[in-house]
Every structure is written in structure tokens, then in C-alpha cells.
Tab-separated table of C-alpha atoms and ligand atoms in Angstrom:
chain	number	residue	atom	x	y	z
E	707	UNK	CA	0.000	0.000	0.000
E	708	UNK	CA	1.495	3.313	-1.281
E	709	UNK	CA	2.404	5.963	1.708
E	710	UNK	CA	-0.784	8.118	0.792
E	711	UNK	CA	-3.594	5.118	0.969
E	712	UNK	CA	-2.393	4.101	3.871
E	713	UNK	CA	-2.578	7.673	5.518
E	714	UNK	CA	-5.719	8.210	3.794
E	715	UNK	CA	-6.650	4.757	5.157
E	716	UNK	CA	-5.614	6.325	9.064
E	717	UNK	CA	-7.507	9.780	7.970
E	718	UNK	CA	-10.322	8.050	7.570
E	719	UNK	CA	-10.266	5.728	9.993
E	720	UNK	CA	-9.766	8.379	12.680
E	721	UNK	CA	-12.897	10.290	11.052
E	722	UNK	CA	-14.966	7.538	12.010
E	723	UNK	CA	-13.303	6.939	15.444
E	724	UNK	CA	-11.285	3.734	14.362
E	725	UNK	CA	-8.156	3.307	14.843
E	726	UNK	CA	-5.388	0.602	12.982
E	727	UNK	CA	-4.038	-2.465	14.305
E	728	UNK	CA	-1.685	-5.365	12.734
E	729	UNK	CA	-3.895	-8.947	12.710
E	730	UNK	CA	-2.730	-12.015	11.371
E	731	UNK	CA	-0.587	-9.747	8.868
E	732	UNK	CA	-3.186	-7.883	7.720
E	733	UNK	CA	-3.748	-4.129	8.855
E	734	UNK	CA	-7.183	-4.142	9.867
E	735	UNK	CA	-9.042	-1.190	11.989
E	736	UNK	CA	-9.234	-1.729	15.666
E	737	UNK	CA	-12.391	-0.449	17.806
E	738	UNK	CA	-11.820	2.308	20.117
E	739	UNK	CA	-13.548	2.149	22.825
E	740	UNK	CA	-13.621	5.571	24.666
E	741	UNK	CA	-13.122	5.485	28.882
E	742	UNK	CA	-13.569	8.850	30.701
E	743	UNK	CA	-12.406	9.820	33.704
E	744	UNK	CA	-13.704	12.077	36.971
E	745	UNK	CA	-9.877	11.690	38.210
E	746	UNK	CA	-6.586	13.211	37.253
E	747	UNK	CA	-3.727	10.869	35.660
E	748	UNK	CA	-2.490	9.224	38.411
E	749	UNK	CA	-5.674	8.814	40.338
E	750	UNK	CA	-7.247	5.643	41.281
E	751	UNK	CA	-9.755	5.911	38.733
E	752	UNK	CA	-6.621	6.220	36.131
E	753	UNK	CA	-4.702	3.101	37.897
E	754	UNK	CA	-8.521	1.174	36.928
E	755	UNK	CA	-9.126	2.346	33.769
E	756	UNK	CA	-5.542	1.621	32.633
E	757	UNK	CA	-5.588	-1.794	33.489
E	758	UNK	CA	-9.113	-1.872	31.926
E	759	UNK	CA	-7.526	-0.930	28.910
E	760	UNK	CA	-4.504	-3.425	29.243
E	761	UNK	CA	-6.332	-6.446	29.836
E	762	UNK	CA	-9.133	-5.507	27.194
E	763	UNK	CA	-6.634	-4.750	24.615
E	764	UNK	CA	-4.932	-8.074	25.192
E	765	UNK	CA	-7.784	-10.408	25.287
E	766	UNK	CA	-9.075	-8.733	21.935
E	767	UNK	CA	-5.742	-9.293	20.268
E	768	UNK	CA	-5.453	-5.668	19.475
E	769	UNK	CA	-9.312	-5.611	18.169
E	770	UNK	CA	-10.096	-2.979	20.495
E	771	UNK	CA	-7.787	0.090	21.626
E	772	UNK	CA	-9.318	1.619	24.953
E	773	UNK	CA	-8.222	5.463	25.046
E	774	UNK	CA	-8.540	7.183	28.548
E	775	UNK	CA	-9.693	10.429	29.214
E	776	UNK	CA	-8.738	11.928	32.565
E	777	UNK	CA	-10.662	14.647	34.417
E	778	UNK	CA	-10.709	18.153	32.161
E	779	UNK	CA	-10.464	16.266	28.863
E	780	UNK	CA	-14.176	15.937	28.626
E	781	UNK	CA	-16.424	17.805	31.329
E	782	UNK	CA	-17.352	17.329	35.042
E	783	UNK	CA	-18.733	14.049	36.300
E	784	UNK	CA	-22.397	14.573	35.374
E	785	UNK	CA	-20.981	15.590	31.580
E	786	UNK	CA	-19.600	12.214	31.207
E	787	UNK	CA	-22.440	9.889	32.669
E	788	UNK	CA	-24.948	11.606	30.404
E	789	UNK	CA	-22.593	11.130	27.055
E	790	UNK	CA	-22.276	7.540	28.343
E	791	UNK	CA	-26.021	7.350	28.462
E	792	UNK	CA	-26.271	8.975	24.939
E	793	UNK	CA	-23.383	6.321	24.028
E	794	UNK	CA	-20.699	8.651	22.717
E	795	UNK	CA	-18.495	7.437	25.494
E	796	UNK	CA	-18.632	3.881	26.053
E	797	UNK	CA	-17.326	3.705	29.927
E	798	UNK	CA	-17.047	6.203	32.942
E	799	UNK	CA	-16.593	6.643	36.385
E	800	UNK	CA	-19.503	7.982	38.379
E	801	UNK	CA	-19.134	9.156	42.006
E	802	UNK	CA	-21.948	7.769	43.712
E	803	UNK	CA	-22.320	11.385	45.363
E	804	UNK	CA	-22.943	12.650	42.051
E	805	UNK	CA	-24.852	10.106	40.228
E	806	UNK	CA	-27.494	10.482	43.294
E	807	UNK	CA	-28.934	13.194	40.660
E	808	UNK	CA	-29.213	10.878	37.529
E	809	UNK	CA	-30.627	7.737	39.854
E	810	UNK	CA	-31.659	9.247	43.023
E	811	UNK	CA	-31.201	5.407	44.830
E	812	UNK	CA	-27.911	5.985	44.861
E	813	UNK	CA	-27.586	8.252	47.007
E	814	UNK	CA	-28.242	5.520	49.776
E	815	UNK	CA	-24.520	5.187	49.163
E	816	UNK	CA	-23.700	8.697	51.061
E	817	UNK	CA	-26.102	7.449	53.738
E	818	UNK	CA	-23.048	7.850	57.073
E	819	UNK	CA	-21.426	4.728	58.311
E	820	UNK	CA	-23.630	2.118	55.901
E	821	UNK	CA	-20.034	0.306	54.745
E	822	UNK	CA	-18.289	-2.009	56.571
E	823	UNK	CA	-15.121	-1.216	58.338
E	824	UNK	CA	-13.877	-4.526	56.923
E	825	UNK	CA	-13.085	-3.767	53.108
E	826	UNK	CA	-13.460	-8.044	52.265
E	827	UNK	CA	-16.840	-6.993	53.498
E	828	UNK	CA	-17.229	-4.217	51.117
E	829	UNK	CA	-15.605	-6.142	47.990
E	830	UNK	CA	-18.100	-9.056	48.549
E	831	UNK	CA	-20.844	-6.421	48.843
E	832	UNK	CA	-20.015	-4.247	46.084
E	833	UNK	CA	-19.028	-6.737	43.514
E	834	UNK	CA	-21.981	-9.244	44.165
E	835	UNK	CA	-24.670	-7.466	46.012
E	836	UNK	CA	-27.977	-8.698	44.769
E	837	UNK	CA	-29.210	-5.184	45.677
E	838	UNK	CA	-26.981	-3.392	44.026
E	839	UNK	CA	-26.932	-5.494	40.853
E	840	UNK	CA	-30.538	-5.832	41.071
E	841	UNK	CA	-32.825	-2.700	42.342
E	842	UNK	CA	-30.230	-0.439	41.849
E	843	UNK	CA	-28.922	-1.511	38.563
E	844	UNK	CA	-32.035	-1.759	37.007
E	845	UNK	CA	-33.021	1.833	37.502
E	846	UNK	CA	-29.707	2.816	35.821
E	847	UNK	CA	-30.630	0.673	32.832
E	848	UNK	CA	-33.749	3.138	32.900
E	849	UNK	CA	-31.378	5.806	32.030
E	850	UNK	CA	-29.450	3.453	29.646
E	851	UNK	CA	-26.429	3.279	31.813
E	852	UNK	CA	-25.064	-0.297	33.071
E	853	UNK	CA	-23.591	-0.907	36.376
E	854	UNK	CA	-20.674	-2.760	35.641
E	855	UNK	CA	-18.882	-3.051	39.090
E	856	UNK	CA	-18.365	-0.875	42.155
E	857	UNK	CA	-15.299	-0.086	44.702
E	858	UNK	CA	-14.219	1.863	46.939
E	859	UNK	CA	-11.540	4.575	46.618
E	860	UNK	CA	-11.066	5.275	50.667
E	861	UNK	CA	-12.383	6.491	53.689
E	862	UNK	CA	-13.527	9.794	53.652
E	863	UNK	CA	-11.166	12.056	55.177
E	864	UNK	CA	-11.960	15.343	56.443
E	865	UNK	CA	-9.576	18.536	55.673
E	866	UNK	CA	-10.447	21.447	57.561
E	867	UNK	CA	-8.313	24.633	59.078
E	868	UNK	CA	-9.233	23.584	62.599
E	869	UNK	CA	-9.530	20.951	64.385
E	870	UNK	CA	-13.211	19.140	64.596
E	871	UNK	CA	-14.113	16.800	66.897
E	872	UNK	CA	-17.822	16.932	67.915
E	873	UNK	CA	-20.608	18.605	65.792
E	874	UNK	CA	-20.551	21.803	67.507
E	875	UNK	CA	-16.838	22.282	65.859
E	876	UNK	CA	-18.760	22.395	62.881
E	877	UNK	CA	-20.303	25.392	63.579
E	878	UNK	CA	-20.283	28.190	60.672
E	879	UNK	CA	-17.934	25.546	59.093
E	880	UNK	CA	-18.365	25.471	55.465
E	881	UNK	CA	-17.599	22.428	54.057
E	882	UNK	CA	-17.418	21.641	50.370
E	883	UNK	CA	-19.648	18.255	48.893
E	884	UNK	CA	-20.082	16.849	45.621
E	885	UNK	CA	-23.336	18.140	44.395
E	886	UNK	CA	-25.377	15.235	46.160
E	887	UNK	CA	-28.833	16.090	48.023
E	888	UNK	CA	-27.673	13.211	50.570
E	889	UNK	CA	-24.544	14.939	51.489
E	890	UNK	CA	-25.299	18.267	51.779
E	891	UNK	CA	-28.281	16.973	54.398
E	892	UNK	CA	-25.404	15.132	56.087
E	893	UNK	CA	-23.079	17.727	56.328
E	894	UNK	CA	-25.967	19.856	58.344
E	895	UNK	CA	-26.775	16.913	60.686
E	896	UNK	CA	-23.032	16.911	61.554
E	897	UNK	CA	-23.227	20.767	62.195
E	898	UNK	CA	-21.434	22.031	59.327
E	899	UNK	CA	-22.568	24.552	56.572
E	900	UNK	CA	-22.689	22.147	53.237
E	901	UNK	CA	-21.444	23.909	50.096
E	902	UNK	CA	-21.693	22.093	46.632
E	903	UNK	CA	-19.079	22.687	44.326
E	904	UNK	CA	-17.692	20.770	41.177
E	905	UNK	CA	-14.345	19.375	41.825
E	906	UNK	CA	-12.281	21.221	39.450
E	907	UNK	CA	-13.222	24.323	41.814
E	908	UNK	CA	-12.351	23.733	45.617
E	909	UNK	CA	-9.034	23.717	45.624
E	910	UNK	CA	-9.462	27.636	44.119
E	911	UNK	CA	-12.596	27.875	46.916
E	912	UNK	CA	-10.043	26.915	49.853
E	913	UNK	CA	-7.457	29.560	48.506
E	914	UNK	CA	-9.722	31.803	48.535
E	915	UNK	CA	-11.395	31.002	51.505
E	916	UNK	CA	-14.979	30.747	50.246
E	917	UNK	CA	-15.253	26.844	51.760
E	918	UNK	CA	-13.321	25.941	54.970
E	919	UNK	CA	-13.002	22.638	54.271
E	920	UNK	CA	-13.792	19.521	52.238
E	921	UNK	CA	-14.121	15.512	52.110
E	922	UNK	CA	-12.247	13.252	50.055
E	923	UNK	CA	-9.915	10.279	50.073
E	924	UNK	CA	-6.347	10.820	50.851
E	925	UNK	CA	-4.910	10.031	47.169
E	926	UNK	CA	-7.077	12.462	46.285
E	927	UNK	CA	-5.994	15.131	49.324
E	928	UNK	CA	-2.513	14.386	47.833
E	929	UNK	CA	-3.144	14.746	44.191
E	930	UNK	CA	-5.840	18.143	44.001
E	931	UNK	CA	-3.072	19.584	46.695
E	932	UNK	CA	-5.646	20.334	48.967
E	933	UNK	CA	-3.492	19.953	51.942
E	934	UNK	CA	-1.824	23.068	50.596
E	935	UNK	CA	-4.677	24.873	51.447
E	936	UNK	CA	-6.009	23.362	54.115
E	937	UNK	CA	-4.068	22.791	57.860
E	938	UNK	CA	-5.764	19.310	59.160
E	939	UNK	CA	-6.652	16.142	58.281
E	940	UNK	CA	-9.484	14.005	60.046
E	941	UNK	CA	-10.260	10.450	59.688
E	942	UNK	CA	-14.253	10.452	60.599
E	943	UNK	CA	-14.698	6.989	59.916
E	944	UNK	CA	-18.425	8.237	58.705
E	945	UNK	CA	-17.857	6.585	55.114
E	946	UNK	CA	-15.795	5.049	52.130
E	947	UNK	CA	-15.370	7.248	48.859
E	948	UNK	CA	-17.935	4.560	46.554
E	949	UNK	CA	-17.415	4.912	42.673
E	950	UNK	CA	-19.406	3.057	40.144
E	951	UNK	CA	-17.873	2.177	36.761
E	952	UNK	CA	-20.936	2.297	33.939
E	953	UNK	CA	-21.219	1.961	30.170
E	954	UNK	CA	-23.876	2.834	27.959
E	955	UNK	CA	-26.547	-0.422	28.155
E	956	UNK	CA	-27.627	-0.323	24.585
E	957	UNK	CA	-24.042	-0.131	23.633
E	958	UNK	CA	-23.284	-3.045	25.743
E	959	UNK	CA	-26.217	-4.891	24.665
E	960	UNK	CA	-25.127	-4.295	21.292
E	961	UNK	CA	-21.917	-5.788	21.262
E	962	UNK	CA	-21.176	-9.503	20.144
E	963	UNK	CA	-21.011	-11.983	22.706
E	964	UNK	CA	-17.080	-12.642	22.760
E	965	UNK	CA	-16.940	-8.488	23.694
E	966	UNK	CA	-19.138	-8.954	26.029
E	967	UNK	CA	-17.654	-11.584	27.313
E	968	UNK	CA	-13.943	-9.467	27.215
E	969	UNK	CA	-15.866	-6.664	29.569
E	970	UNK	CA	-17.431	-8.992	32.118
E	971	UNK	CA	-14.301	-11.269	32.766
E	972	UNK	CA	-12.435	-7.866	32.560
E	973	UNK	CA	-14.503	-6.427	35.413
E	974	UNK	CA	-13.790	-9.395	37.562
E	975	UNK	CA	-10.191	-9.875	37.244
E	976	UNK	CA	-10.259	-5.976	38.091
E	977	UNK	CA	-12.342	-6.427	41.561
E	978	UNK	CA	-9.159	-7.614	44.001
E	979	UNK	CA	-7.040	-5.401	41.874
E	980	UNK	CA	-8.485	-2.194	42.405
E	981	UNK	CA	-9.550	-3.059	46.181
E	982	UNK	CA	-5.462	-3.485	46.654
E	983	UNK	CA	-4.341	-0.488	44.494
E	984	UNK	CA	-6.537	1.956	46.315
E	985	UNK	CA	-4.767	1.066	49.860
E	986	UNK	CA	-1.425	1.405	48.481
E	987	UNK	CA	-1.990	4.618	46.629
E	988	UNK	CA	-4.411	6.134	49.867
E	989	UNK	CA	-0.994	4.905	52.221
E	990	UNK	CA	1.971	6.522	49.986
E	991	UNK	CA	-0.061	9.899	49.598
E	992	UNK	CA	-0.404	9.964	53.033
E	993	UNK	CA	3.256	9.931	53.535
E	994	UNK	CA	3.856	12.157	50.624
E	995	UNK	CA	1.852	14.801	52.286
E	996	UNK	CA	3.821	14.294	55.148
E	997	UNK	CA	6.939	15.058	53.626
E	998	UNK	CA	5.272	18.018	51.598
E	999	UNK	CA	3.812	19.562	54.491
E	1000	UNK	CA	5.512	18.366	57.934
E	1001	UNK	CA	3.003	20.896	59.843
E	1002	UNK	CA	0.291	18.788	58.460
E	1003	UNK	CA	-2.124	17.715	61.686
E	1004	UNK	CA	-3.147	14.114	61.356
E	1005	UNK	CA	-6.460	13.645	64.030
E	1006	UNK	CA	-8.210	10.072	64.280
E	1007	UNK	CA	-11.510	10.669	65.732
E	1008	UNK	CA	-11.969	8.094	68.899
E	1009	UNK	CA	-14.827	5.475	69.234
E	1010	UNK	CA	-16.810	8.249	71.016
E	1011	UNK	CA	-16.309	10.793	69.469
E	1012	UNK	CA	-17.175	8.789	66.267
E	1013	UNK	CA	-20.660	8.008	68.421
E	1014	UNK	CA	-21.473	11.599	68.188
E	1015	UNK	CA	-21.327	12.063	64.692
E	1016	UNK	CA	-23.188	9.021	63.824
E	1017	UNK	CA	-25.756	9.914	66.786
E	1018	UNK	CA	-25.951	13.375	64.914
E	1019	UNK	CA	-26.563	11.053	61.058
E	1020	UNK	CA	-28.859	9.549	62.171
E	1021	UNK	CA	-32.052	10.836	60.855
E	1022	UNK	CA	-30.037	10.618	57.738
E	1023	UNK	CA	-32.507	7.085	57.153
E	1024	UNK	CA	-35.292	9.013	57.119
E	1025	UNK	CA	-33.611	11.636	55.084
E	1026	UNK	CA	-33.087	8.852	52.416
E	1027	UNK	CA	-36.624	8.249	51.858
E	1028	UNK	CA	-37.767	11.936	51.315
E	1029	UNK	CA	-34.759	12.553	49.019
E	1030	UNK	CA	-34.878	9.356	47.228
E	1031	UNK	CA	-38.342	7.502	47.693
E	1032	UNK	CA	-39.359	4.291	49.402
E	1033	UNK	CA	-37.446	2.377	47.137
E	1034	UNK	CA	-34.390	3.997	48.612
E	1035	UNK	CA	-35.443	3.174	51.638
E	1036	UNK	CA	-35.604	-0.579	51.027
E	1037	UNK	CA	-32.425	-0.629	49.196
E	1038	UNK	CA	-30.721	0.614	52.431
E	1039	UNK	CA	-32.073	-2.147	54.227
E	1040	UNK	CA	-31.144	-4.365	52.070
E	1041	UNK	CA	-27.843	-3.646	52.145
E	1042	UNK	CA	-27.223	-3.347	55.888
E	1043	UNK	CA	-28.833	-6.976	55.956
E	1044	UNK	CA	-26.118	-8.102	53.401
E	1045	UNK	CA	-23.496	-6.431	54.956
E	1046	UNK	CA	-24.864	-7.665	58.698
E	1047	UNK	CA	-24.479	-11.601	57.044
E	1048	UNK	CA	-21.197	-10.802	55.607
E	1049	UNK	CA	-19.753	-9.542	58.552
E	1050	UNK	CA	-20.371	-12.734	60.479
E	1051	UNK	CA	-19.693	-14.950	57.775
X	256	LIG	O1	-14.885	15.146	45.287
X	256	LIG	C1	-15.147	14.895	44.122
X	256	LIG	O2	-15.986	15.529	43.480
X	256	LIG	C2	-14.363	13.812	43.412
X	256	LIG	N1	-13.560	13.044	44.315
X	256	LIG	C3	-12.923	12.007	43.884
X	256	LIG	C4	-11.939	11.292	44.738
X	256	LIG	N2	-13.158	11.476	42.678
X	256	LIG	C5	-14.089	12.059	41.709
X	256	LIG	C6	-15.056	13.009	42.374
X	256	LIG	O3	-15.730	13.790	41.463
């Protein structure tokens, strides 16, 4: 093939979102399936959809190239579910925080202290949960997105300028969520002044000293450079940062069996993976900020003063239901029955 077919061959193919692979000899064009990111490079988002993308790639025999698109490349969080939905992406992350507002059940994920403390607890639960891969997934398919797994990313930790350890330090706090009905009612239960904002825009909110303070797992802390900005750090114990990785159900449904097939074993192999990778990456951050910022203070919050809090959440059930409907409500017993058998099994 002369040098100009064979880049009109790549113009074209990259027109139509193909790209070219080497099979058997022959150059054929390779699907591209198109992964999007709420995380930076580097995140724990990135360290899942790259292996994604490596195992996919090899079990397709370079069939199907899987391009990742970290966080700016394409929009916030709620940009990227809805082109997965629309299937112009074909996979995403979505926060449970923020997909409360495309499928209000899950939400029941920001209810306080629902996870288990014990994370072979929560990768039983959130990898073969009948509730969450019944109820819960079939009112995403109602929005054409399909649950494809869930994980954690880490505890919630809080970062603050002072140092909270009951409600009442809370007061006239404000603390940044993710745009999440469920959270921001949280957030006042605990005593704090909620403020929404997209991601992209607290670290410029702490500088500027519009927020006080803000929630997220410590890779994250580490790689937004919040701890720049803010002087403590305060494991709550009040929840897990839960992420659910979708694709577009039509699209899915779509495919041909063996791709199918290539996405579900995928998934699986990816469970224990991800599970591991997140405690590494949330325990070298944590030293990283150490070394970054050695004034950095580090507060545990005691069994009792954990009590308070969760005393404090508690309404947060009833919450659920006004926010979210019955159905949320039965979903969140559901799960704290599955997670009550887990934990003595
Ligand atoms: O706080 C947030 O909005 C974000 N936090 C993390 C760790 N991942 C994505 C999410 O949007």
C-alpha cells in the first residue's frame, strides 16, 4: 500500500473513530472504545481504567484500543455519565455522590457509616450485592447506563483549618460536597454549613477562603493539593469514597457476545485489583503529604467521638426516603442486611 492510501486509510479511519491495528498480517481497523475519567492521571480511577484498557486490549488481540480520558479532557462528572447514556463514550466513572442526581437510589450510598469497616466486606458487597446489581442496577438501565462493578476509593477524610471533633466544631464551618442532596443533608446533621461545588473548583474555593473545608480520600488530598490549602486532616470513619464504573446499556447490549464476554471477565479480574491499588496509593499519599507539608495535623476521631457524629446522622434514614423515595429506603435495608451476614460470615 502506497504511503498516501495508507494515511488516507488512518484519515479516515480516525474520522470515524477507528483506529489501525496489525492482525494475522493484515492491517485491519481496531475499535476504540472511549473510557472517561472524573480523576486526574495518576488517580485511582486512572490506575482502573488503565488496566481496563490493558487487559481488554490483550484479550481482543489488538481488536479494540481503549483510550482514557482523565478529568478536564471531557467535562465534570455529570458531563460524562450523560454522554455515556447517549453512548458517545462507552465507559465512565460515576461518584456515587454525584450520580445520586441521575438515579436518586444511589444516594443511599452517602447514607453515614452504611459500609463495613472490613473492606473483604465491602468487595463481597459491592461486587456481588444482589441489591446493588438488582434494584439499583435496574433503575440505571432506565437511564441506559449499566452498572458494571463498584469499589471503593477510601475512607472519607476530612480537611479542615481547625480541628473538629464533635458537631458543635462544625459550627459556621463550610464544608465543600459533591453536588449530592444526601450529602449536603449530612453535612448539616453533623453541624457544618454544606457547600456544593464541582471538583475542578475547591481547591481555588479553599485559597480563597470561600469553603473551609472539604471531604475526600487521601490520594485524592494528595493529588488536588488540597493539603496546601487546608491545615488538618481528620479520619471520621463516617464513610468510604464509593465509585461506580458504567457503560452505555444499549451499547453493551449491542456488542457480540465474545466483547461482552472481554468486559465482564475484565470487570472481575479488576475487583481484588483495584480493592489493593486503592490502599497502596491512599498509604503513599499519606506519607507524601507528610513530607510536603511536615506541619500537616493528622487527628483520628476516637470510638466516642465517632458516636457523636453518627448519633448526629442519624435521621439521615429518614432523610433517604424523602430525598430518594421508598425504594431507597428498602435498598438501604437491604444492604445493611447483606453487609450484617457478611460480617459474620
Ligand atoms: O470530590 C469529588 O468531586 C471527586 N472526588 C474524587 C476522589 N473522585 C471524583 C469526584 O468527582
Amino acid at each position: 500500500m502506497s504511503t498516501l492510501s495508507k494515511l488516507k486509510k488512518a484519515a479516515l479511519a480516525a474520522a470515524i473513530g477507528l483506529t489501525l491495528s496489525s492482525h494475522a498480517g493484515l492491517t485491519v481497523a481496531a475499535e476504540e472504545w472511549k473510557f472517561a475519567l472524573e480523576e486526574i492521571s495518576g488517580s485511582v480511577q486512572d490506575a482502573y481504567a488503565q488496566k481496563f484498557k490493558q487487559l481488554v486490549e490483550e484479550k481482543s488481540a489488538g481488536d479494540i484500543n481503549v483510550t482514557v480520558y482523565p478529568y478536564g479532557a471531557l467535562g465534570e462528572s455529570e458531563d460524562l455519565t450523560e454522554l455515556v447514556a447517549n453512548g458517545i463514550l462507552q465507559f465512565t466513572h460515576g461518584s456515587t455522590g454525584i450520580l445520586g442526581s441521575t438515579a436518586p437510589g444511589m444516594q443511599v450510598f452517602s447514607v453515614p457509616y452504611l459500609l463495613s469497616q472490613d473492606n473483604q466486606v465491602n468487595l463481597k458487597l459491592l461486587t456481588e450485592s444482589p441489591t446493588i446489581y438488582g434494584p439499583i442496577a435496574d433503575k440505571l438501565k432506565t437511564r441506559n447506563l449499566r452498572l458494571l462493578s463498584m469499589y471503593p476509593e477510601g475512607a472519607m477524610v476530612w480537611t479542615t483549618n481547625k480541628v473538629v471533633r464533635k458537631p458543635a466544631d462544625f459550627d459556621n464551618v463550610k464544608m465543600r460536597v459533591m453536588a449530592s442532596p444526601m450529602l449536603v443533608e449530612t453535612y448539616k446533621s453533623f453541624g457544618a454549613v454544606p457547600t456544593p461545588l464541582p471538583y475542578s473548583e475547591v481547591y481555588g474555593a479553599l485559597q480563597l477562603k470561600m469553603i473551609d473545608g472539604q471531604e475526600n480520600p487521601v490520594f485524592a488530598i494528595e493529588e488536588m493539593k488540597f493539603y496546601e490549602v487546608n491545615d488538618v486532616m481528620t479520619w471520621s470513619g463516617h464513610q468510604q469514597f464509593t465509585v461506580a464504573v458504567l457503560s452505555s446499556e444499549s451499547w453493551y447490549q449491542g456488542l457480540p457476545a465474545e466483547q461482552r464476554k472481554i468486559i465482564d471477565e475484565t470487570v472481575d479480574e479488576l475487583a481484588p485489583y483495584i480493592f489493593e491499588t486503592q490502599a497502596t496509593y491512599n498509604n503513599e499519599r499519606l506519607e507524601k503529604i507528610k513530607k510536603a507539608k511536615p506541619s500537616i495535623q493528622l487527628v483520628h476521631l476516637n470510638e466516642a467521638e465517632q458516636a457523636a457524629f453518627r448519633k448526629a446522622s442519624q435521621p439521615m434514614r429518614d432523610k433517604l426516603v424523602d430525598l430518594a423515595g421508598p425504594e431507597a429506603g428498602a435498598v438501604l435495608k437491604a444492604l445493611e442486611q447483606e453487609i450484617s451476614v457478611l460480617e459474620q460470615q
